């Protein structure tokens, strides 16, 4: 039977208003897992952390940015890793930031993209689906109950 784990987080950074909203993607550097892939911020939840705390920490570690606003996306990134016979359930967050990132050792490039361009760069269907939720919900008022921190 496949294992089910929930030890990772995803964070979708964005900036701007509806008319000029952009999403930050980071390119994984050579020699790391998912090398060359354009991705959102992501990482492991430490034993001492809640998922939302890990999301804030990973955002700061990978971009040097603190969120102006961070909220829980009302869904999760779920995928099956066949080599490990493992189903991953990944809490997902969106974070507004107001400056360019300072990349850490995991990435070698970044870009700000409109929704359509970002979807073209993301290779995983679940990541595109979650970005779609972020994109739609930002055109509404984010419920206070979704905000974290």
mmCIF file of N, CA and C in Angstrom:
data_model
loop_
_atom_site.group_PDB
_atom_site.id
_atom_site.type_symbol
_atom_site.label_atom_id
_atom_site.label_comp_id
_atom_site.label_asym_id
_atom_site.label_seq_id
_atom_site.Cartn_x
_atom_site.Cartn_y
_atom_site.Cartn_z
ATOM 1 N N UNK A 1 0.842 -1.182 0.000
ATOM 2 C CA UNK A 1 0.000 0.000 0.000
ATOM 3 C C UNK A 1 0.888 1.246 0.000
ATOM 4 N N UNK A 2 0.502 2.228 -0.756
ATOM 5 C CA UNK A 2 1.259 3.480 -0.848
ATOM 6 C C UNK A 2 1.216 4.240 0.475
ATOM 7 N N UNK A 3 2.331 4.887 0.785
ATOM 8 C CA UNK A 3 2.382 5.778 1.942
ATOM 9 C C UNK A 3 1.768 7.119 1.560
ATOM 10 N N UNK A 4 1.232 7.821 2.551
ATOM 11 C CA UNK A 4 0.733 9.182 2.365
ATOM 12 C C UNK A 4 1.526 10.076 3.311
ATOM 13 N N UNK A 5 2.150 11.112 2.752
ATOM 14 C CA UNK A 5 2.951 12.017 3.572
ATOM 15 C C UNK A 5 2.528 13.464 3.332
ATOM 16 N N UNK A 6 2.677 14.268 4.381
ATOM 17 C CA UNK A 6 2.380 15.706 4.296
ATOM 18 C C UNK A 6 3.503 16.450 5.005
ATOM 19 N N UNK A 7 4.672 16.473 4.375
ATOM 20 C CA UNK A 7 5.832 17.092 5.011
ATOM 21 C C UNK A 7 6.467 18.197 4.170
ATOM 22 N N UNK A 8 5.716 18.697 3.187
ATOM 23 C CA UNK A 8 6.198 19.756 2.305
ATOM 24 C C UNK A 8 5.182 20.887 2.244
ATOM 25 N N UNK A 9 5.621 22.062 1.792
ATOM 26 C CA UNK A 9 4.723 23.194 1.533
ATOM 27 C C UNK A 9 5.069 23.807 0.184
ATOM 28 N N UNK A 10 4.084 24.419 -0.443
ATOM 29 C CA UNK A 10 4.250 25.221 -1.652
ATOM 30 C C UNK A 10 3.814 26.642 -1.339
ATOM 31 N N UNK A 11 4.510 27.627 -1.917
ATOM 32 C CA UNK A 11 4.141 29.036 -1.761
ATOM 33 C C UNK A 11 4.170 29.690 -3.136
ATOM 34 N N UNK A 12 3.083 30.373 -3.494
ATOM 35 C CA UNK A 12 2.947 31.060 -4.774
ATOM 36 C C UNK A 12 3.054 32.565 -4.544
ATOM 37 N N UNK A 13 4.250 33.153 -4.719
ATOM 38 C CA UNK A 13 4.410 34.595 -4.530
ATOM 39 C C UNK A 13 3.811 35.379 -5.703
ATOM 40 N N UNK A 14 3.268 36.537 -5.391
ATOM 41 C CA UNK A 14 2.679 37.402 -6.417
ATOM 42 C C UNK A 14 2.899 38.857 -6.037
ATOM 43 N N UNK A 15 2.674 39.735 -7.023
ATOM 44 C CA UNK A 15 2.720 41.180 -6.786
ATOM 45 C C UNK A 15 1.757 41.839 -7.757
ATOM 46 N N UNK A 16 1.399 43.082 -7.447
ATOM 47 C CA UNK A 16 0.568 43.871 -8.348
ATOM 48 C C UNK A 16 -0.917 43.694 -8.109
ATOM 49 N N UNK A 17 -1.682 44.500 -8.849
ATOM 50 C CA UNK A 17 -3.138 44.468 -8.752
ATOM 51 C C UNK A 17 -3.703 43.692 -9.931
ATOM 52 N N UNK A 18 -5.013 43.603 -9.999
ATOM 53 C CA UNK A 18 -5.669 42.802 -11.038
ATOM 54 C C UNK A 18 -5.211 43.184 -12.439
ATOM 55 N N UNK A 19 -4.993 44.458 -12.684
ATOM 56 C CA UNK A 19 -4.627 44.913 -14.025
ATOM 57 C C UNK A 19 -3.194 44.544 -14.407
ATOM 58 N N UNK A 20 -2.335 44.373 -13.408
ATOM 59 C CA UNK A 20 -0.928 44.097 -13.724
ATOM 60 C C UNK A 20 -0.311 43.056 -12.793
ATOM 61 N N UNK A 21 -1.095 42.072 -12.390
ATOM 62 C CA UNK A 21 -0.618 41.059 -11.448
ATOM 63 C C UNK A 21 0.423 40.156 -12.105
ATOM 64 N N UNK A 22 1.460 39.843 -11.321
ATOM 65 C CA UNK A 22 2.509 38.944 -11.787
ATOM 66 C C UNK A 22 2.807 37.904 -10.707
ATOM 67 N N UNK A 23 3.269 36.755 -11.177
ATOM 68 C CA UNK A 23 3.596 35.638 -10.302
ATOM 69 C C UNK A 23 5.086 35.341 -10.418
ATOM 70 N N UNK A 24 5.719 35.127 -9.281
ATOM 71 C CA UNK A 24 7.150 34.859 -9.245
ATOM 72 C C UNK A 24 7.408 33.367 -9.413
ATOM 73 N N UNK A 25 8.254 33.031 -10.370
ATOM 74 C CA UNK A 25 8.733 31.663 -10.523
ATOM 75 C C UNK A 25 10.250 31.665 -10.420
ATOM 76 N N UNK A 26 10.777 30.583 -9.866
ATOM 77 C CA UNK A 26 12.205 30.417 -9.659
ATOM 78 C C UNK A 26 12.675 29.206 -10.458
ATOM 79 N N UNK A 27 13.830 29.331 -11.107
ATOM 80 C CA UNK A 27 14.367 28.184 -11.854
ATOM 81 C C UNK A 27 15.373 27.439 -10.980
ATOM 82 N N UNK A 28 15.157 26.129 -10.872
ATOM 83 C CA UNK A 28 16.038 25.278 -10.080
ATOM 84 C C UNK A 28 17.396 25.149 -10.769
ATOM 85 N N UNK A 29 18.448 25.324 -10.019
ATOM 86 C CA UNK A 29 19.801 25.306 -10.583
ATOM 87 C C UNK A 29 20.229 23.870 -10.895
ATOM 88 N N UNK A 30 21.244 23.705 -11.737
ATOM 89 C CA UNK A 30 21.780 22.371 -12.018
ATOM 90 C C UNK A 30 22.285 21.698 -10.738
ATOM 91 N N UNK A 31 22.074 20.402 -10.661
ATOM 92 C CA UNK A 31 22.583 19.632 -9.533
ATOM 93 C C UNK A 31 21.639 19.496 -8.364
ATOM 94 N N UNK A 32 20.461 20.122 -8.435
ATOM 95 C CA UNK A 32 19.468 19.964 -7.371
ATOM 96 C C UNK A 32 18.252 19.243 -7.946
ATOM 97 N N UNK A 33 17.411 18.717 -7.077
ATOM 98 C CA UNK A 33 16.201 18.037 -7.534
ATOM 99 C C UNK A 33 15.355 19.009 -8.362
ATOM 100 N N UNK A 34 14.747 18.523 -9.407
ATOM 101 C CA UNK A 34 13.949 19.309 -10.360
ATOM 102 C C UNK A 34 14.800 20.342 -11.104
ATOM 103 N N UNK A 35 16.066 20.030 -11.301
ATOM 104 C CA UNK A 35 17.003 20.916 -11.988
ATOM 105 C C UNK A 35 16.422 21.434 -13.302
ATOM 106 N N UNK A 36 16.496 22.751 -13.486
ATOM 107 C CA UNK A 36 16.015 23.389 -14.711
ATOM 108 C C UNK A 36 14.538 23.702 -14.731
ATOM 109 N N UNK A 37 13.771 23.175 -13.778
ATOM 110 C CA UNK A 37 12.325 23.431 -13.731
ATOM 111 C C UNK A 37 12.048 24.819 -13.159
ATOM 112 N N UNK A 38 11.046 25.475 -13.727
ATOM 113 C CA UNK A 38 10.525 26.725 -13.165
ATOM 114 C C UNK A 38 9.453 26.335 -12.165
ATOM 115 N N UNK A 39 9.584 26.851 -10.941
ATOM 116 C CA UNK A 39 8.698 26.430 -9.860
ATOM 117 C C UNK A 39 8.363 27.605 -8.942
ATOM 118 N N UNK A 40 7.359 27.366 -8.131
ATOM 119 C CA UNK A 40 7.057 28.276 -7.042
ATOM 120 C C UNK A 40 8.035 27.976 -5.910
ATOM 121 N N UNK A 41 7.933 28.669 -4.806
ATOM 122 C CA UNK A 41 8.722 28.379 -3.612
ATOM 123 C C UNK A 41 8.190 27.086 -3.002
ATOM 124 N N UNK A 42 9.075 26.270 -2.495
ATOM 125 C CA UNK A 42 8.631 25.038 -1.847
ATOM 126 C C UNK A 42 9.708 24.479 -0.955
ATOM 127 N N UNK A 43 9.285 23.677 0.012
ATOM 128 C CA UNK A 43 10.270 23.067 0.889
ATOM 129 C C UNK A 43 9.641 22.213 1.956
ATOM 130 N N UNK A 44 10.485 21.746 2.850
ATOM 131 C CA UNK A 44 10.071 20.808 3.893
ATOM 132 C C UNK A 44 9.531 21.526 5.120
ATOM 133 N N UNK A 45 8.579 20.871 5.759
ATOM 134 C CA UNK A 45 8.068 21.309 7.056
ATOM 135 C C UNK A 45 8.964 20.678 8.118
ATOM 136 N N UNK A 46 9.583 21.494 8.943
ATOM 137 C CA UNK A 46 10.421 20.978 10.022
ATOM 138 C C UNK A 46 9.547 20.399 11.128
ATOM 139 N N UNK A 47 10.116 19.498 11.918
ATOM 140 C CA UNK A 47 9.354 18.838 12.984
ATOM 141 C C UNK A 47 8.706 19.828 13.943
ATOM 142 N N UNK A 48 9.354 20.946 14.177
ATOM 143 C CA UNK A 48 8.859 21.923 15.147
ATOM 144 C C UNK A 48 7.877 22.929 14.544
ATOM 145 N N UNK A 49 7.548 22.793 13.256
ATOM 146 C CA UNK A 49 6.756 23.813 12.565
ATOM 147 C C UNK A 49 5.349 23.352 12.229
ATOM 148 N N UNK A 50 4.487 24.345 12.111
ATOM 149 C CA UNK A 50 3.195 24.163 11.459
ATOM 150 C C UNK A 50 3.414 24.485 9.985
ATOM 151 N N UNK A 51 2.512 24.036 9.132
ATOM 152 C CA UNK A 51 2.687 24.228 7.685
ATOM 153 C C UNK A 51 2.828 25.707 7.330
ATOM 154 N N UNK A 52 2.012 26.580 7.915
ATOM 155 C CA UNK A 52 2.072 27.999 7.563
ATOM 156 C C UNK A 52 3.395 28.628 7.998
ATOM 157 N N UNK A 53 3.963 28.142 9.097
ATOM 158 C CA UNK A 53 5.263 28.650 9.530
ATOM 159 C C UNK A 53 6.357 28.230 8.547
ATOM 160 N N UNK A 54 6.279 26.985 8.088
ATOM 161 C CA UNK A 54 7.244 26.505 7.091
ATOM 162 C C UNK A 54 7.131 27.317 5.809
ATOM 163 N N UNK A 55 5.909 27.661 5.421
ATOM 164 C CA UNK A 55 5.705 28.453 4.203
ATOM 165 C C UNK A 55 6.400 29.807 4.316
ATOM 166 N N UNK A 56 6.235 30.484 5.432
ATOM 167 C CA UNK A 56 6.897 31.773 5.629
ATOM 168 C C UNK A 56 8.408 31.642 5.664
ATOM 169 N N UNK A 57 8.895 30.623 6.336
ATOM 170 C CA UNK A 57 10.343 30.403 6.412
ATOM 171 C C UNK A 57 10.922 30.092 5.036
ATOM 172 N N UNK A 58 10.274 29.195 4.286
ATOM 173 C CA UNK A 58 10.772 28.838 2.952
ATOM 174 C C UNK A 58 10.755 30.047 2.015
ATOM 175 N N UNK A 59 9.704 30.860 2.099
ATOM 176 C CA UNK A 59 9.650 32.067 1.277
ATOM 177 C C UNK A 59 10.857 32.953 1.564
ATOM 178 N N UNK A 60 11.137 33.165 2.837
ATOM 179 C CA UNK A 60 12.266 34.024 3.198
ATOM 180 C C UNK A 60 13.605 33.388 2.814
ATOM 181 N N UNK A 61 13.753 32.079 3.023
ATOM 182 C CA UNK A 61 15.015 31.411 2.679
ATOM 183 C C UNK A 61 15.288 31.428 1.176
ATOM 184 N N UNK A 62 14.259 31.199 0.373
ATOM 185 C CA UNK A 62 14.461 31.066 -1.070
ATOM 186 C C UNK A 62 14.450 32.395 -1.814
ATOM 187 N N UNK A 63 13.844 33.435 -1.222
ATOM 188 C CA UNK A 63 13.721 34.715 -1.926
ATOM 189 C C UNK A 63 14.283 35.903 -1.152
ATOM 190 N N UNK A 64 14.493 35.743 0.144
ATOM 191 C CA UNK A 64 14.896 36.874 0.970
ATOM 192 C C UNK A 64 13.750 37.816 1.283
ATOM 193 N N UNK A 65 12.526 37.437 0.922
ATOM 194 C CA UNK A 65 11.352 38.301 1.097
ATOM 195 C C UNK A 65 10.471 37.820 2.240
ATOM 196 N N UNK A 66 9.913 38.782 2.959
ATOM 197 C CA UNK A 66 8.859 38.492 3.933
ATOM 198 C C UNK A 66 7.536 38.855 3.275
ATOM 199 N N UNK A 67 6.496 38.063 3.515
ATOM 200 C CA UNK A 67 5.221 38.365 2.862
ATOM 201 C C UNK A 67 4.554 39.600 3.452
ATOM 202 N N UNK A 68 3.963 40.415 2.575
ATOM 203 C CA UNK A 68 3.097 41.498 3.038
ATOM 204 C C UNK A 68 1.801 40.894 3.550
ATOM 205 N N UNK A 69 1.315 39.914 2.809
ATOM 206 C CA UNK A 69 0.115 39.148 3.153
ATOM 207 C C UNK A 69 0.386 37.711 2.739
ATOM 208 N N UNK A 70 0.015 36.762 3.583
ATOM 209 C CA UNK A 70 0.104 35.358 3.194
ATOM 210 C C UNK A 70 -1.202 34.679 3.566
ATOM 211 N N UNK A 71 -1.684 33.828 2.672
ATOM 212 C CA UNK A 71 -2.945 33.143 2.927
ATOM 213 C C UNK A 71 -2.880 31.705 2.440
ATOM 214 N N UNK A 72 -3.667 30.879 3.119
ATOM 215 C CA UNK A 72 -3.753 29.463 2.767
ATOM 216 C C UNK A 72 -4.667 29.307 1.565
ATOM 217 N N UNK A 73 -4.169 28.672 0.533
ATOM 218 C CA UNK A 73 -5.007 28.348 -0.622
ATOM 219 C C UNK A 73 -5.962 27.245 -0.165
ATOM 220 N N UNK A 74 -7.260 27.362 -0.444
ATOM 221 C CA UNK A 74 -8.217 26.373 0.062
ATOM 222 C C UNK A 74 -8.176 25.062 -0.730
ATOM 223 N N UNK A 75 -6.983 24.537 -0.894
ATOM 224 C CA UNK A 75 -6.758 23.287 -1.616
ATOM 225 C C UNK A 75 -5.347 22.836 -1.268
ATOM 226 N N UNK A 76 -4.925 21.714 -1.820
ATOM 227 C CA UNK A 76 -3.573 21.213 -1.584
ATOM 228 C C UNK A 76 -3.024 20.637 -2.874
ATOM 229 N N UNK A 77 -1.718 20.620 -2.980
ATOM 230 C CA UNK A 77 -1.028 19.985 -4.097
ATOM 231 C C UNK A 77 -0.923 18.501 -3.755
ATOM 232 N N UNK A 78 -1.570 17.668 -4.534
ATOM 233 C CA UNK A 78 -1.547 16.227 -4.285
ATOM 234 C C UNK A 78 -0.972 15.538 -5.514
ATOM 235 N N UNK A 79 0.071 14.734 -5.294
ATOM 236 C CA UNK A 79 0.623 13.971 -6.413
ATOM 237 C C UNK A 79 1.205 12.659 -5.918
ATOM 238 N N UNK A 80 1.330 11.718 -6.842
ATOM 239 C CA UNK A 80 1.856 10.392 -6.549
ATOM 240 C C UNK A 80 3.268 10.278 -7.096
ATOM 241 N N UNK A 81 4.197 9.892 -6.245
ATOM 242 C CA UNK A 81 5.583 9.666 -6.647
ATOM 243 C C UNK A 81 5.792 8.157 -6.771
ATOM 244 N N UNK A 82 5.732 7.667 -7.991
ATOM 245 C CA UNK A 82 5.699 6.218 -8.204
ATOM 246 C C UNK A 82 6.975 5.518 -7.747
ATOM 247 N N UNK A 83 8.139 6.173 -7.873
ATOM 248 C CA UNK A 83 9.391 5.518 -7.470
ATOM 249 C C UNK A 83 9.406 5.187 -5.978
ATOM 250 N N UNK A 84 8.785 6.024 -5.184
ATOM 251 C CA UNK A 84 8.742 5.826 -3.731
ATOM 252 C C UNK A 84 7.419 5.246 -3.254
ATOM 253 N N UNK A 85 6.480 5.016 -4.183
ATOM 254 C CA UNK A 85 5.146 4.525 -3.839
ATOM 255 C C UNK A 85 4.528 5.402 -2.742
ATOM 256 N N UNK A 86 4.573 6.716 -2.990
ATOM 257 C CA UNK A 86 4.156 7.690 -1.985
ATOM 258 C C UNK A 86 3.217 8.731 -2.584
ATOM 259 N N UNK A 87 2.138 8.992 -1.872
ATOM 260 C CA UNK A 87 1.228 10.082 -2.207
ATOM 261 C C UNK A 87 1.619 11.272 -1.334
ATOM 262 N N UNK A 88 1.895 12.394 -1.977
ATOM 263 C CA UNK A 88 2.239 13.619 -1.260
ATOM 264 C C UNK A 88 1.016 14.526 -1.198
ATOM 265 N N UNK A 89 0.716 15.019 -0.012
ATOM 266 C CA UNK A 89 -0.336 16.017 0.199
ATOM 267 C C UNK A 89 0.377 17.262 0.716
ATOM 268 N N UNK A 90 0.392 18.308 -0.116
ATOM 269 C CA UNK A 90 1.218 19.479 0.175
ATOM 270 C C UNK A 90 0.336 20.702 0.421
ATOM 271 N N UNK A 91 0.291 21.219 1.661
ATOM 272 C CA UNK A 91 -0.424 22.466 1.902
ATOM 273 C C UNK A 91 0.157 23.574 1.024
ATOM 274 N N UNK A 92 -0.721 24.411 0.492
ATOM 275 C CA UNK A 92 -0.294 25.456 -0.440
ATOM 276 C C UNK A 92 -0.730 26.827 0.068
ATOM 277 N N UNK A 93 0.125 27.811 -0.175
ATOM 278 C CA UNK A 93 -0.088 29.173 0.297
ATOM 279 C C UNK A 93 0.209 30.152 -0.827
ATOM 280 N N UNK A 94 -0.361 31.336 -0.719
ATOM 281 C CA UNK A 94 -0.048 32.439 -1.621
ATOM 282 C C UNK A 94 0.512 33.568 -0.764
ATOM 283 N N UNK A 95 1.474 34.301 -1.317
ATOM 284 C CA UNK A 95 2.118 35.366 -0.549
ATOM 285 C C UNK A 95 2.364 36.568 -1.437
ATOM 286 N N UNK A 96 1.877 37.718 -0.984
ATOM 287 C CA UNK A 96 2.170 38.965 -1.687
ATOM 288 C C UNK A 96 3.528 39.468 -1.226
ATOM 289 N N UNK A 97 4.392 39.784 -2.195
ATOM 290 C CA UNK A 97 5.684 40.383 -1.885
ATOM 291 C C UNK A 97 5.842 41.636 -2.741
ATOM 292 N N UNK A 98 6.769 42.512 -2.342
ATOM 293 C CA UNK A 98 6.851 43.806 -3.022
ATOM 294 C C UNK A 98 8.225 44.115 -3.601
ATOM 295 N N UNK A 99 9.066 43.094 -3.758
ATOM 296 C CA UNK A 99 10.378 43.342 -4.354
ATOM 297 C C UNK A 99 10.880 42.080 -5.039
ATOM 298 N N UNK A 100 11.923 42.257 -5.821
ATOM 299 C CA UNK A 100 12.549 41.111 -6.473
ATOM 300 C C UNK A 100 13.237 40.238 -5.431
ATOM 301 N N UNK A 101 13.320 38.949 -5.709
ATOM 302 C CA UNK A 101 13.962 38.055 -4.750
ATOM 303 C C UNK A 101 15.481 38.153 -4.792
ATOM 304 N N UNK A 102 16.086 37.761 -3.699
ATOM 305 C CA UNK A 102 17.517 37.478 -3.638
ATOM 306 C C UNK A 102 17.586 35.960 -3.552
ATOM 307 N N UNK A 103 18.050 35.329 -4.618
ATOM 308 C CA UNK A 103 17.993 33.875 -4.709
ATOM 309 C C UNK A 103 18.995 33.199 -3.781
ATOM 310 N N UNK A 104 18.574 32.046 -3.250
ATOM 311 C CA UNK A 104 19.502 31.240 -2.467
ATOM 312 C C UNK A 104 20.196 30.232 -3.382
ATOM 313 N N UNK A 105 20.909 29.290 -2.798
ATOM 314 C CA UNK A 105 21.711 28.317 -3.546
ATOM 315 C C UNK A 105 20.893 27.323 -4.375
ATOM 316 N N UNK A 106 19.575 27.266 -4.171
ATOM 317 C CA UNK A 106 18.749 26.286 -4.882
ATOM 318 C C UNK A 106 18.350 26.736 -6.284
ATOM 319 N N UNK A 107 18.462 28.035 -6.572
ATOM 320 C CA UNK A 107 17.950 28.589 -7.826
ATOM 321 C C UNK A 107 19.015 29.409 -8.546
ATOM 322 N N UNK A 108 18.864 29.478 -9.877
ATOM 323 C CA UNK A 108 19.822 30.275 -10.644
ATOM 324 C C UNK A 108 19.167 31.382 -11.462
ATOM 325 N N UNK A 109 17.851 31.484 -11.408
ATOM 326 C CA UNK A 109 17.151 32.549 -12.142
ATOM 327 C C UNK A 109 15.757 32.719 -11.556
ATOM 328 N N UNK A 110 15.183 33.892 -11.806
ATOM 329 C CA UNK A 110 13.796 34.141 -11.422
ATOM 330 C C UNK A 110 13.144 34.966 -12.512
ATOM 331 N N UNK A 111 11.834 34.975 -12.486
ATOM 332 C CA UNK A 111 11.088 35.824 -13.393
ATOM 333 C C UNK A 111 9.715 36.112 -12.837
ATOM 334 N N UNK A 112 9.208 37.297 -13.192
ATOM 335 C CA UNK A 112 7.833 37.675 -12.878
ATOM 336 C C UNK A 112 7.014 37.472 -14.147
ATOM 337 N N UNK A 113 5.916 36.727 -14.049
ATOM 338 C CA UNK A 113 5.140 36.358 -15.227
ATOM 339 C C UNK A 113 3.662 36.610 -15.003
ATOM 340 N N UNK A 114 2.974 36.979 -16.088
ATOM 341 C CA UNK A 114 1.523 37.027 -15.986
ATOM 342 C C UNK A 114 1.012 35.594 -15.853
ATOM 343 N N UNK A 115 -0.275 35.465 -15.573
ATOM 344 C CA UNK A 115 -0.844 34.148 -15.283
ATOM 345 C C UNK A 115 -0.614 33.148 -16.412
ATOM 346 N N UNK A 116 -0.894 33.546 -17.643
ATOM 347 C CA UNK A 116 -0.774 32.619 -18.769
ATOM 348 C C UNK A 116 0.672 32.165 -18.963
ATOM 349 N N UNK A 117 1.610 33.091 -18.892
ATOM 350 C CA UNK A 117 3.020 32.737 -19.069
ATOM 351 C C UNK A 117 3.507 31.835 -17.937
ATOM 352 N N UNK A 118 3.074 32.126 -16.714
ATOM 353 C CA UNK A 118 3.470 31.287 -15.578
ATOM 354 C C UNK A 118 2.953 29.865 -15.754
ATOM 355 N N UNK A 119 1.722 29.737 -16.209
ATOM 356 C CA UNK A 119 1.156 28.395 -16.429
ATOM 357 C C UNK A 119 1.937 27.630 -17.489
ATOM 358 N N UNK A 120 2.422 28.329 -18.500
ATOM 359 C CA UNK A 120 3.216 27.669 -19.538
ATOM 360 C C UNK A 120 4.547 27.145 -18.987
ATOM 361 N N UNK A 121 5.096 27.819 -17.995
ATOM 362 C CA UNK A 121 6.391 27.418 -17.443
ATOM 363 C C UNK A 121 6.289 26.316 -16.393
ATOM 364 N N UNK A 122 5.183 26.272 -15.657
ATOM 365 C CA UNK A 122 5.027 25.242 -14.630
ATOM 366 C C UNK A 122 4.778 23.892 -15.296
ATOM 367 N N UNK A 123 5.562 22.881 -14.936
ATOM 368 C CA UNK A 123 5.429 21.595 -15.629
ATOM 369 C C UNK A 123 4.451 20.640 -14.951
ATOM 370 N N UNK A 124 4.103 20.848 -13.703
ATOM 371 C CA UNK A 124 3.212 19.942 -12.981
ATOM 372 C C UNK A 124 1.772 20.451 -13.049
ATOM 373 N N UNK A 125 0.824 19.593 -13.442
ATOM 374 C CA UNK A 125 -0.584 20.003 -13.533
ATOM 375 C C UNK A 125 -1.142 20.555 -12.220
ATOM 376 N N UNK A 126 -0.772 19.964 -11.097
ATOM 377 C CA UNK A 126 -1.286 20.446 -9.812
ATOM 378 C C UNK A 126 -0.798 21.857 -9.520
ATOM 379 N N UNK A 127 0.411 22.177 -9.916
ATOM 380 C CA UNK A 127 0.921 23.528 -9.703
ATOM 381 C C UNK A 127 0.149 24.530 -10.548
ATOM 382 N N UNK A 128 -0.163 24.162 -11.778
ATOM 383 C CA UNK A 128 -0.965 25.050 -12.635
ATOM 384 C C UNK A 128 -2.370 25.220 -12.060
ATOM 385 N N UNK A 129 -2.940 24.130 -11.545
ATOM 386 C CA UNK A 129 -4.284 24.203 -10.956
ATOM 387 C C UNK A 129 -4.291 25.140 -9.749
ATOM 388 N N UNK A 130 -3.300 25.002 -8.877
ATOM 389 C CA UNK A 130 -3.245 25.853 -7.692
ATOM 390 C C UNK A 130 -2.993 27.307 -8.051
ATOM 391 N N UNK A 131 -2.135 27.554 -9.035
ATOM 392 C CA UNK A 131 -1.934 28.929 -9.488
ATOM 393 C C UNK A 131 -3.246 29.500 -10.018
ATOM 394 N N UNK A 132 -4.038 28.678 -10.681
ATOM 395 C CA UNK A 132 -5.348 29.120 -11.157
ATOM 396 C C UNK A 132 -6.263 29.535 -10.018
ATOM 397 N N UNK A 133 -6.230 28.791 -8.923
ATOM 398 C CA UNK A 133 -7.036 29.161 -7.753
ATOM 399 C C UNK A 133 -6.561 30.503 -7.205
ATOM 400 N N UNK A 134 -5.250 30.667 -7.077
ATOM 401 C CA UNK A 134 -4.705 31.945 -6.595
ATOM 402 C C UNK A 134 -5.170 33.079 -7.499
ATOM 403 N N UNK A 135 -5.024 32.886 -8.797
ATOM 404 C CA UNK A 135 -5.386 33.915 -9.778
ATOM 405 C C UNK A 135 -6.862 34.309 -9.655
ATOM 406 N N UNK A 136 -7.733 33.327 -9.531
ATOM 407 C CA UNK A 136 -9.170 33.611 -9.398
ATOM 408 C C UNK A 136 -9.492 34.282 -8.072
ATOM 409 N N UNK A 137 -8.921 33.787 -6.992
ATOM 410 C CA UNK A 137 -9.276 34.307 -5.672
ATOM 411 C C UNK A 137 -8.749 35.717 -5.439
ATOM 412 N N UNK A 138 -7.659 36.086 -6.092
ATOM 413 C CA UNK A 138 -7.136 37.442 -5.920
ATOM 414 C C UNK A 138 -8.065 38.497 -6.507
ATOM 415 N N UNK A 139 -8.972 38.096 -7.380
ATOM 416 C CA UNK A 139 -9.959 39.032 -7.917
ATOM 417 C C UNK A 139 -11.137 39.213 -6.972
ATOM 418 N N UNK A 140 -11.123 38.508 -5.864
ATOM 419 C CA UNK A 140 -12.152 38.629 -4.829
ATOM 420 C C UNK A 140 -11.459 39.089 -3.553
ATOM 421 N N UNK A 141 -12.247 39.324 -2.537
ATOM 422 C CA UNK A 141 -11.658 39.610 -1.231
ATOM 423 C C UNK A 141 -11.249 38.290 -0.590
ATOM 424 N N UNK A 142 -9.988 38.167 -0.216
ATOM 425 C CA UNK A 142 -9.517 36.956 0.449
ATOM 426 C C UNK A 142 -10.150 36.912 1.839
ATOM 427 N N UNK A 143 -10.879 35.849 2.168
ATOM 428 C CA UNK A 143 -11.499 35.772 3.494
ATOM 429 C C UNK A 143 -10.458 35.871 4.612
ATOM 430 N N UNK A 144 -10.814 36.554 5.654
ATOM 431 C CA UNK A 144 -9.916 36.718 6.796
ATOM 432 C C UNK A 144 -9.490 35.356 7.329
ATOM 433 N N UNK A 145 -10.377 34.379 7.300
ATOM 434 C CA UNK A 145 -10.064 33.055 7.840
ATOM 435 C C UNK A 145 -8.970 32.330 7.055
ATOM 436 N N UNK A 146 -8.666 32.776 5.835
ATOM 437 C CA UNK A 146 -7.596 32.161 5.045
ATOM 438 C C UNK A 146 -6.233 32.773 5.351
ATOM 439 N N UNK A 147 -6.225 33.976 5.920
ATOM 440 C CA UNK A 147 -4.965 34.693 6.159
ATOM 441 C C UNK A 147 -4.204 34.040 7.306
ATOM 442 N N UNK A 148 -2.894 33.975 7.142
ATOM 443 C CA UNK A 148 -2.070 33.327 8.157
ATOM 444 C C UNK A 148 -1.007 34.295 8.668
ATOM 445 N N UNK A 149 -0.488 33.975 9.836
ATOM 446 C CA UNK A 149 0.608 34.756 10.399
ATOM 447 C C UNK A 149 0.173 35.828 11.337
#
